[in-house]
Short mmCIF file of C-alpha atoms in Angstrom, two decimals:
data_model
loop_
_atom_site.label_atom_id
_atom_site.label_comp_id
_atom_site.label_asym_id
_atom_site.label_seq_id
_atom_site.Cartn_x
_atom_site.Cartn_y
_atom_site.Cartn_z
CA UNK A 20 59.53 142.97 201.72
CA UNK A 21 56.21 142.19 200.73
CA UNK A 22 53.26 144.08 202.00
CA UNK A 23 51.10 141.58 204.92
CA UNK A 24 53.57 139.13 205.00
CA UNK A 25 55.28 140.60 208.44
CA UNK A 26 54.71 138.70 211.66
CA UNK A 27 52.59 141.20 213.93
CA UNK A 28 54.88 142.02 217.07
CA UNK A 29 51.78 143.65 218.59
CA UNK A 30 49.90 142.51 221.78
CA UNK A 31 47.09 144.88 223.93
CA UNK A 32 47.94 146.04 226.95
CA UNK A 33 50.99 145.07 229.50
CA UNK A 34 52.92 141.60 228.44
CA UNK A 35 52.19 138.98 231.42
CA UNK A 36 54.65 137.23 232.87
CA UNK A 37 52.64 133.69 232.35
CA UNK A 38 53.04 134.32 228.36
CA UNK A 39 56.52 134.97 228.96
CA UNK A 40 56.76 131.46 230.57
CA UNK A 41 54.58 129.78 228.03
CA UNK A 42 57.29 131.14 225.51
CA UNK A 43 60.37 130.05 227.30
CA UNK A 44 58.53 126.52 227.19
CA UNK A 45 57.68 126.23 224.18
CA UNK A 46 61.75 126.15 223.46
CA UNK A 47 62.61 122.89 225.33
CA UNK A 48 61.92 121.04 222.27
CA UNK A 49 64.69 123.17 220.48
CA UNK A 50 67.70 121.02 222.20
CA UNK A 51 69.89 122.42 219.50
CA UNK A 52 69.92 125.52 222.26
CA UNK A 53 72.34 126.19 224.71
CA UNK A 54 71.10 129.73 225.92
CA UNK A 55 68.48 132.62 225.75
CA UNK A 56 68.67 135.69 226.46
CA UNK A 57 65.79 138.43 227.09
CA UNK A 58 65.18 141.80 227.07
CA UNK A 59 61.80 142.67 229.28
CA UNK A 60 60.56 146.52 229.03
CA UNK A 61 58.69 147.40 231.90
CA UNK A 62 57.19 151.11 232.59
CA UNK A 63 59.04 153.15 234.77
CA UNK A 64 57.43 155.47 237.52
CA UNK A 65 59.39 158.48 236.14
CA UNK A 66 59.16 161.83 237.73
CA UNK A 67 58.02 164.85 235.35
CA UNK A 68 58.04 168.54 236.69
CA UNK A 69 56.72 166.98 240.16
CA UNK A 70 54.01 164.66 238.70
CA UNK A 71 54.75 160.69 238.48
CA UNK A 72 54.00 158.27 235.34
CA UNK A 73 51.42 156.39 236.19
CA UNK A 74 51.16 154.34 232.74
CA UNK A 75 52.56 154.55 229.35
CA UNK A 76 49.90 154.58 226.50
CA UNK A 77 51.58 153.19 222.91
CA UNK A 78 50.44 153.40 219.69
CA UNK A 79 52.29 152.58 216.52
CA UNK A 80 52.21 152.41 212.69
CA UNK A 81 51.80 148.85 213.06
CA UNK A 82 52.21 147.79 209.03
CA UNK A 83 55.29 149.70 209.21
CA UNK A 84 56.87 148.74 212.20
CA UNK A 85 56.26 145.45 211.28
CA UNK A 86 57.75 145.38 208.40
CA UNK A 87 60.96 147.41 209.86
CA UNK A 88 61.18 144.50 212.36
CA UNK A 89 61.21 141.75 209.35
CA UNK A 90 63.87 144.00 208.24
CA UNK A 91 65.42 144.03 211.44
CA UNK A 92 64.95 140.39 212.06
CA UNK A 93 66.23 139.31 208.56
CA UNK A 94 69.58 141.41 209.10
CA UNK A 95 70.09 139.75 212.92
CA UNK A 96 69.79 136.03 211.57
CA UNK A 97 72.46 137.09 208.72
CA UNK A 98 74.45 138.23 211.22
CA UNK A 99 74.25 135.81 214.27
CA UNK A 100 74.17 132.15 214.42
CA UNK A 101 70.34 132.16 215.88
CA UNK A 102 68.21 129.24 216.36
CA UNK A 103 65.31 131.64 216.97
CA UNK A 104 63.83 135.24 217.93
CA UNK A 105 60.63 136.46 219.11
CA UNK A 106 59.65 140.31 219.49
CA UNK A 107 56.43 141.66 221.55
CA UNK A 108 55.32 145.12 222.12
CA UNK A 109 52.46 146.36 223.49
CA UNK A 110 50.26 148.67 222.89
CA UNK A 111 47.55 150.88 224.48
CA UNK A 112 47.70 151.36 228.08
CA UNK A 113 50.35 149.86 230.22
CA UNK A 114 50.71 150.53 233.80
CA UNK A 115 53.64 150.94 235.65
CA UNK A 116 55.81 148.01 236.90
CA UNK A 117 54.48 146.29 233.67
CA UNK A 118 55.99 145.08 231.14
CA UNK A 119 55.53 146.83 227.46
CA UNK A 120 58.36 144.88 225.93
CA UNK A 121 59.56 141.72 225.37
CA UNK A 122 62.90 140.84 223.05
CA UNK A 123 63.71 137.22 223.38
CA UNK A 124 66.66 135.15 221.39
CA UNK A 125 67.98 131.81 221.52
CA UNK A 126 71.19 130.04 220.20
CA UNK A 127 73.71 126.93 220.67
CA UNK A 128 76.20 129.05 222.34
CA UNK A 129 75.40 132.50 224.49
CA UNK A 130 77.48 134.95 223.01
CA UNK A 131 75.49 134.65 219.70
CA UNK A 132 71.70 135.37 221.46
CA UNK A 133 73.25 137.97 224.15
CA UNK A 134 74.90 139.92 221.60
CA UNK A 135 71.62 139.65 218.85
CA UNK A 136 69.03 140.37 221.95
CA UNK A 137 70.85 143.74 222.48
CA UNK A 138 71.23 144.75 219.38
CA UNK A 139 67.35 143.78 218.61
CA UNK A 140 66.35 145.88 221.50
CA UNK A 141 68.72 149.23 220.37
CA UNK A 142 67.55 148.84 216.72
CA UNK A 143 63.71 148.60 217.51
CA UNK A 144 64.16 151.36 220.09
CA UNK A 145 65.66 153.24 217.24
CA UNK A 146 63.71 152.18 214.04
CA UNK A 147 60.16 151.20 214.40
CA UNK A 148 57.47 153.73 214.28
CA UNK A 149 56.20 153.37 217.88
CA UNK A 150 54.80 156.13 220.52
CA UNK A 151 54.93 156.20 223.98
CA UNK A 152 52.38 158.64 225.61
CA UNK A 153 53.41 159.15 229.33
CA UNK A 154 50.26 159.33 231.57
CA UNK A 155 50.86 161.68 234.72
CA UNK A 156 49.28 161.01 237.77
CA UNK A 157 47.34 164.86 237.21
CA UNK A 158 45.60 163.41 234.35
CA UNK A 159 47.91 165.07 232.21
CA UNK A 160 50.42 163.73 229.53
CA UNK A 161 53.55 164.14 228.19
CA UNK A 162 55.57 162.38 224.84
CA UNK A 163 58.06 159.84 226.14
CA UNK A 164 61.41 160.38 224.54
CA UNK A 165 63.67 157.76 224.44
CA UNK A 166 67.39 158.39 225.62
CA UNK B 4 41.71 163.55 193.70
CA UNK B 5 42.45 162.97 196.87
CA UNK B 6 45.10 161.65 199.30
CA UNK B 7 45.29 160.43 202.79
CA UNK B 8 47.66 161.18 205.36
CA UNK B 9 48.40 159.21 208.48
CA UNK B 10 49.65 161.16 211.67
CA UNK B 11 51.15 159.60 215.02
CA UNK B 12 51.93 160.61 218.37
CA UNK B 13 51.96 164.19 219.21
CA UNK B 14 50.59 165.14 215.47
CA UNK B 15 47.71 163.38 215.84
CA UNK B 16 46.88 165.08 218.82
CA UNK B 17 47.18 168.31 216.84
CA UNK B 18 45.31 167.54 214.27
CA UNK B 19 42.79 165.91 216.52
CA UNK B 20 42.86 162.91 214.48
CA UNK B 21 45.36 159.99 212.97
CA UNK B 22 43.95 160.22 209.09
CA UNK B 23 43.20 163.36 207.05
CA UNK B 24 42.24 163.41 203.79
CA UNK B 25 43.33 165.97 201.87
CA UNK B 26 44.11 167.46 198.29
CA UNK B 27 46.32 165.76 196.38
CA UNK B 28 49.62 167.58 196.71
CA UNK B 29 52.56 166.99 194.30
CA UNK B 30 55.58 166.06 196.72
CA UNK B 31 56.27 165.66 200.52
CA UNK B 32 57.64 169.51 200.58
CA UNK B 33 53.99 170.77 199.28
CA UNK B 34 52.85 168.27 202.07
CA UNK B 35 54.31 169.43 204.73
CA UNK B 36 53.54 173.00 203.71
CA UNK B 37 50.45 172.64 203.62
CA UNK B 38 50.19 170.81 206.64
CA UNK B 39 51.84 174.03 208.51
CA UNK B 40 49.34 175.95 207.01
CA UNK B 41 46.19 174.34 208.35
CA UNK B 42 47.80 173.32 211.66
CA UNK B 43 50.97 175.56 212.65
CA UNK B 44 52.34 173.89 216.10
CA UNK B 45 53.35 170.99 213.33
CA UNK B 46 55.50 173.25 212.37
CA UNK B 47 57.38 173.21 215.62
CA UNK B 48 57.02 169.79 215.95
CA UNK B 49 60.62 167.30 215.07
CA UNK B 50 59.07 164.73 212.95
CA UNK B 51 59.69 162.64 209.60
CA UNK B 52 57.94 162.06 206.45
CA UNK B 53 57.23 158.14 205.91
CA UNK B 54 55.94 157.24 201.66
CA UNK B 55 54.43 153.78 201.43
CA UNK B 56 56.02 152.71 204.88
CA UNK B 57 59.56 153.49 204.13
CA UNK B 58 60.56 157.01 205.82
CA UNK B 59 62.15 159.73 203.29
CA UNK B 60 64.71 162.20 204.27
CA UNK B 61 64.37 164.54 200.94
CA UNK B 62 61.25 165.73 199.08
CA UNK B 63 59.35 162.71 197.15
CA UNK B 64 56.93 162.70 194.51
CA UNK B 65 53.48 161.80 195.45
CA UNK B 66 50.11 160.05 193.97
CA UNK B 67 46.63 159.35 195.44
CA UNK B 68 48.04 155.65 195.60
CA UNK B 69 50.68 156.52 198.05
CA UNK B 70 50.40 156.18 202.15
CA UNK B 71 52.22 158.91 203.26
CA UNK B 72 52.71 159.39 207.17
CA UNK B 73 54.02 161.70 209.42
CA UNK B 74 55.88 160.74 212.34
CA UNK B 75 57.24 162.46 215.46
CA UNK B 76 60.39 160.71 217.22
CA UNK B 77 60.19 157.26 218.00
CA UNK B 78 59.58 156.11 221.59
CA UNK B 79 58.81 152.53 221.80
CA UNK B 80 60.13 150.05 224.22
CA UNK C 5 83.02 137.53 253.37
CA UNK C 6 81.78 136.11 256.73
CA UNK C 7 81.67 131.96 256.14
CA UNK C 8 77.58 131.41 255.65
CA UNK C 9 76.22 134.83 255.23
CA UNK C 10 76.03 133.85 251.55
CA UNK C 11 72.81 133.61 249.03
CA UNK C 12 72.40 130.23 248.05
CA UNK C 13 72.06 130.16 244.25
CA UNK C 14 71.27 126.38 244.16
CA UNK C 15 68.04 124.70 243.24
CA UNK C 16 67.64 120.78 242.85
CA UNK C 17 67.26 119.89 239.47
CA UNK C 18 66.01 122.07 236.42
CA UNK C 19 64.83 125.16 236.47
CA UNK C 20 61.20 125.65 235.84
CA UNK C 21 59.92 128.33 233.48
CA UNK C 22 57.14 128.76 236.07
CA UNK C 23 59.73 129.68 238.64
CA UNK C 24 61.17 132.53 236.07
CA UNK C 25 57.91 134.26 234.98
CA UNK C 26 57.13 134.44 239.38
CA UNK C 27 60.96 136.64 239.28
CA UNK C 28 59.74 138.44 236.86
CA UNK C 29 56.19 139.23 238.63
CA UNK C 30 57.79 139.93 241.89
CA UNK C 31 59.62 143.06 240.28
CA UNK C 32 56.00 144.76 239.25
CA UNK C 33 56.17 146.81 242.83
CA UNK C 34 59.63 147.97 241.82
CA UNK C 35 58.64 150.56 239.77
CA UNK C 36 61.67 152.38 239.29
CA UNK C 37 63.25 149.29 236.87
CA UNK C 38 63.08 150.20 233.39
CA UNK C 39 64.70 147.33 231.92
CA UNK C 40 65.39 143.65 232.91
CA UNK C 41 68.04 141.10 231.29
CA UNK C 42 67.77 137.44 231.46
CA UNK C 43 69.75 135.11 230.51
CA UNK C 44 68.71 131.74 230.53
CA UNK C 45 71.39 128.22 230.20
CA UNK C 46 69.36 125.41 228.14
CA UNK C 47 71.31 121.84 228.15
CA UNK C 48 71.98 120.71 224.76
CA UNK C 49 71.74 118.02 222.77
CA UNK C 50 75.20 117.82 221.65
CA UNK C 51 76.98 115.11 219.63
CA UNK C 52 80.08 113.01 221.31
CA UNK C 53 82.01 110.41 219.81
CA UNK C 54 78.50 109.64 217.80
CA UNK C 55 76.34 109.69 221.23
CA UNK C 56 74.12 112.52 221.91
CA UNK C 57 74.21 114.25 225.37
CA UNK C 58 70.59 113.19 227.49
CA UNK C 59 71.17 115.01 230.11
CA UNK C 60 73.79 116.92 232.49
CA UNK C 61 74.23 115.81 236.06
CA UNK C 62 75.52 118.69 237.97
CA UNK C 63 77.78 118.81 241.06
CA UNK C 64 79.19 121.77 243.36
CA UNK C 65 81.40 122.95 245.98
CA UNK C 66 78.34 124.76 247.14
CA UNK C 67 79.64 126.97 249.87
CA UNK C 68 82.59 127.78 247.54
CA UNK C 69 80.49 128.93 245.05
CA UNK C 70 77.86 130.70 246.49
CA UNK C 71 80.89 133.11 248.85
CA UNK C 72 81.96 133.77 245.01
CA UNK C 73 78.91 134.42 243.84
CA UNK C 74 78.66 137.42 246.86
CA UNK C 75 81.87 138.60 245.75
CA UNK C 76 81.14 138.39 242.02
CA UNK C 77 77.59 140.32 242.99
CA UNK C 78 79.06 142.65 245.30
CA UNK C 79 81.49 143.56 242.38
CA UNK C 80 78.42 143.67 239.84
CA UNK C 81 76.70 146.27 241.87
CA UNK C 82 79.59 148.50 242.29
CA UNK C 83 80.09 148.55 238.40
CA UNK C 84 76.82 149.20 237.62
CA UNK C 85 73.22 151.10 238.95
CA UNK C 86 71.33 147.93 239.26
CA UNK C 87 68.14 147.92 241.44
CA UNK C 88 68.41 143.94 241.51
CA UNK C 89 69.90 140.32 240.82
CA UNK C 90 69.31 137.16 240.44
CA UNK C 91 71.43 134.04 240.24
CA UNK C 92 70.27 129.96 240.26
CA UNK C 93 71.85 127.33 239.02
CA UNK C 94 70.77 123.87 238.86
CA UNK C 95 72.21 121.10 240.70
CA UNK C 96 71.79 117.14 240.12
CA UNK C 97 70.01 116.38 236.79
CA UNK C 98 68.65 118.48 233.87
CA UNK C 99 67.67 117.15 231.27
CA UNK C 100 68.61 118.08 227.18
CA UNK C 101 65.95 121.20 226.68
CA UNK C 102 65.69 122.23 230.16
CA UNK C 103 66.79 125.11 231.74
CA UNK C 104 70.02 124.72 234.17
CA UNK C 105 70.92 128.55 234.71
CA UNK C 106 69.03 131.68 235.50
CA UNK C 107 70.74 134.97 235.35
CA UNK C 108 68.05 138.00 236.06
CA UNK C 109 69.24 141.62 236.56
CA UNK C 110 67.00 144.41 236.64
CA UNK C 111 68.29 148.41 236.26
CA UNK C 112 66.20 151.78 235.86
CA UNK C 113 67.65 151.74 232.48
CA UNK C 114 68.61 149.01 230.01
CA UNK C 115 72.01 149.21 229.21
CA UNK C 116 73.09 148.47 232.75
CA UNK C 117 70.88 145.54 233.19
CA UNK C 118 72.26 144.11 229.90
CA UNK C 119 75.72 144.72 230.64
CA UNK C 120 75.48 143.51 234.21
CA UNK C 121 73.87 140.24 232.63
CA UNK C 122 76.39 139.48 230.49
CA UNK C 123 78.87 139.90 232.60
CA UNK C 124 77.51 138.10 235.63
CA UNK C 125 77.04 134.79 233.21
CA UNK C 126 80.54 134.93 231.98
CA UNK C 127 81.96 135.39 235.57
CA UNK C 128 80.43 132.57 237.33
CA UNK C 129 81.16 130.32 233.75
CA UNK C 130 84.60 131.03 234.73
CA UNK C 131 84.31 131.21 238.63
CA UNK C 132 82.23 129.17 240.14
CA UNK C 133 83.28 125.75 241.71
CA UNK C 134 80.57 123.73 239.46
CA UNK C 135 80.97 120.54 237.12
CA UNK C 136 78.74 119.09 234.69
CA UNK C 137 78.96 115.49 233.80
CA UNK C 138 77.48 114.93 231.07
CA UNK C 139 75.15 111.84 229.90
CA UNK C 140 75.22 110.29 226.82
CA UNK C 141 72.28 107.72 225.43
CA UNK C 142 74.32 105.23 225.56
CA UNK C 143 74.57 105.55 229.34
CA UNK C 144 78.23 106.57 229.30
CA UNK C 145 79.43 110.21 230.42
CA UNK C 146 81.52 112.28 230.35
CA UNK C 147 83.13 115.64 231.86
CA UNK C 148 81.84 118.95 229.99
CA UNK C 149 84.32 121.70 229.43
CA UNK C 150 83.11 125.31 228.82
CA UNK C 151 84.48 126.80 226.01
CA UNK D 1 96.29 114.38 263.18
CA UNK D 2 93.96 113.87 260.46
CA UNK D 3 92.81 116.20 257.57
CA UNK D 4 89.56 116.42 255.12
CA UNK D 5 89.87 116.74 251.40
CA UNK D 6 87.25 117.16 249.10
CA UNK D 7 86.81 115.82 245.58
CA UNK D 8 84.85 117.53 242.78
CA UNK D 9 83.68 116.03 239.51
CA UNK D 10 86.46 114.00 237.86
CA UNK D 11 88.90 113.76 240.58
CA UNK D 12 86.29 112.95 242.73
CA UNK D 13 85.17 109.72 240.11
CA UNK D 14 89.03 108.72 240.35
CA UNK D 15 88.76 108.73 244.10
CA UNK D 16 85.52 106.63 244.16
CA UNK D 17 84.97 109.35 246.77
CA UNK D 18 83.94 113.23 247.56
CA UNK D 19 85.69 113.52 250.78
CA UNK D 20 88.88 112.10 251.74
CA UNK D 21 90.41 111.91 255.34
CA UNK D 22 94.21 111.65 255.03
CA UNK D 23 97.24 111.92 257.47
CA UNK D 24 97.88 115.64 258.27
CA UNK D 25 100.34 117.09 255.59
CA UNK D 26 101.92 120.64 256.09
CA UNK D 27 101.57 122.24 252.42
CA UNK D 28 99.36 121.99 249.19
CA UNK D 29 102.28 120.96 247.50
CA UNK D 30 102.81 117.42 249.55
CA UNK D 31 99.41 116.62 249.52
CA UNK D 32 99.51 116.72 245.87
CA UNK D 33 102.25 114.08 245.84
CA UNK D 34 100.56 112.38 248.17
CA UNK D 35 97.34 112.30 246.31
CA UNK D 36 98.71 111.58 243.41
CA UNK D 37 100.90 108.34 244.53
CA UNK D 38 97.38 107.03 245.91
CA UNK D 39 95.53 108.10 242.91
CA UNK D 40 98.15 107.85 240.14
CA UNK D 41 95.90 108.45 237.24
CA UNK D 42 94.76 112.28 238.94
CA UNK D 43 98.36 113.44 238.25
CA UNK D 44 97.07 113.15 234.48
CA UNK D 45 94.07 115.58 235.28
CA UNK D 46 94.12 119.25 235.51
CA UNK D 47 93.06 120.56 238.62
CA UNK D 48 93.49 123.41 240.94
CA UNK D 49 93.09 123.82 245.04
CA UNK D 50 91.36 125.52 246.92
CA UNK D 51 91.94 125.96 250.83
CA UNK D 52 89.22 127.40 252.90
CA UNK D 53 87.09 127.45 249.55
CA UNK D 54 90.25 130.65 247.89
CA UNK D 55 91.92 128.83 245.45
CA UNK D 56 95.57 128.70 245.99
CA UNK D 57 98.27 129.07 242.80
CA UNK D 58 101.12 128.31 245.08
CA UNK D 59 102.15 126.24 247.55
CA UNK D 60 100.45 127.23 250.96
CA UNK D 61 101.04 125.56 254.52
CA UNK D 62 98.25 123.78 255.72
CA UNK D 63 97.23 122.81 258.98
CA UNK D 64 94.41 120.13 259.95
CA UNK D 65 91.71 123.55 260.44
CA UNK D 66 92.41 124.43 256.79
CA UNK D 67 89.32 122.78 254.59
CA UNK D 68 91.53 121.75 251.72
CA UNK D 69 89.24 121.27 247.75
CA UNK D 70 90.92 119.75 244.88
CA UNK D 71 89.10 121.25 241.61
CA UNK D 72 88.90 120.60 238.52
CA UNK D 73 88.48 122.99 235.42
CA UNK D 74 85.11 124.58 235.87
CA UNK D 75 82.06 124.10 233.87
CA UNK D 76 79.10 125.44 235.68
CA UNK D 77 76.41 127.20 233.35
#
């Protein structure tokens, strides 16, 4: 993996719903496709010792995570018969009920993008160097830990 | 000489900041030793050791030219 | 299953990307969702007897299908903590590259949602009283069989 | 006494026809006979029926009330 040559799978603030659209779109010229599947993120109002999320705050080691998801992305299209795969995830502040995530692959036939869409999502959950800072409704914070 | 180390989540908090530039230590073990020296709640901090953006689970040799990073458990998504 | 209490998963023609990113905005207020899966049918452009596939022209017994789409949901929920789901499927004509089937499921956390997905899409594949005929460029058709 | 059947995708191209009003039969079984001696080439399709939109594996006994649905293989999606 060469050093700058990652895509960047980094957008500020909450993922819209319109540029989720404008994605989906952008596929109907693809008519080799016969499904897509997506993962969508979005910020749950957790409860913490009696105080509520009120927004996640992310950060990451971007050149690193991005090159983990080329790795990641390299090892899915070896694996599955993909026609394509797009990854977005936010960060800085997103509020609850928005979306921070956004894991989206397409194929001829829907076993191969169902099946390559969750195992993008558990890998990236697992492997890229990205932070979730819980924002309480107290103005205090806690470390999001993913289960 | 000189290195610089990159710190994420809650280590960055500790340290106040996400870079520190420090003396040039000889491995990730001196590193982190160090780095429990001047700041001691790393210490009790889970977190991994990252050289040149690929994470290390045993002690590495280091230069200036290296980016080493530390990094608490992942939470994205 | 009382004869017309159903949901009617049926919309005329294909489904607009448009009409998927307002789904996905309606769930902001639900803020206890932590994950949503999507699955999305695309018609393709496939080859037969050296004619490519234009478009699908789809037909229903609509009050069949949507009673077994109740059951199939009611079945769904029991298996799995969902907060919500979504069916529509296109009827009439849909063109190679558009969308014909919208599968949305939405779960505090993500392994539910994907699992429900999945297995909501290859239920009503298998379940549903619906036929695609599809139509080749040389105005000919034929009957499409899911594999 | 008169019944409805309904015709779905290629049965219902045979047919020229969605929906069908035939001569009261009593089970599934006759009025596949019957269906097939008017429409000779739909004893060369695979189909299954449905009465009262439950689809039936068996002969079942029909009466003019029953909404009878001749289907063929599914392909929805």
């Amino acid at each position: 993996m060469r050093e700058g040559k990652s895509k960047n799978i980094f957008v500020s603030g909450a993922i819209a719903p319109a540029f989720i659209a404008d994605s989906i779109e952008k596929h109907t010229v693809k008519t080799g496709i016969g499904g897509h599947s997506i993962f969508l993120g979005q910020v749950r109002a957790d409860e913490k010792d009696g105080h509520r999320v009120s927004a996640i705050e992310y950060t990451a080691y971007e050149d690193m995570a991005n090159e983990k998801m080329e790795v990641i992305r390299e090892a899915i299209f070896e694996k599955y018969p993909l026609t394509c795969m797009h990854v977005y995830h936010s960060l800085g502040i997103v509020k609850t009920g928005e979306l921070c995530l956004f894991v989206f692959t397409s194929a001829p036939h829907r076993k191969a993008a169902i099946d390559a869409c969750e195992e993008v999502v558990e890998r990236l959950k697992a492997e890229l160097p990205v932070w979730g800072r819980e924002v309480l409704d107290n103005e205090t914070h806690q470390w999001k830990v993913n289960r | 000489m000189e290195m610089t180390v990159l710190l994420f989540g809650r280590l960055a908090e500790i340290a106040g900041t996400a870079k520190l530039i420090i003396p040039a230590v000889e491995d990730t073990g001196v590193l982190a030793a160090v780095m429990h020296e001047r700041y001691p709640e790393m210490a009790t901090v889970r977190y991994i050791m990252a050289v040149d953006r690929q994470t290390v689970t045993s002690p590495v040799l280091l230069t200036a030219q290296n980016s080493v990073a530390m990094l608490p458990p992942f939470s994205g998504g």
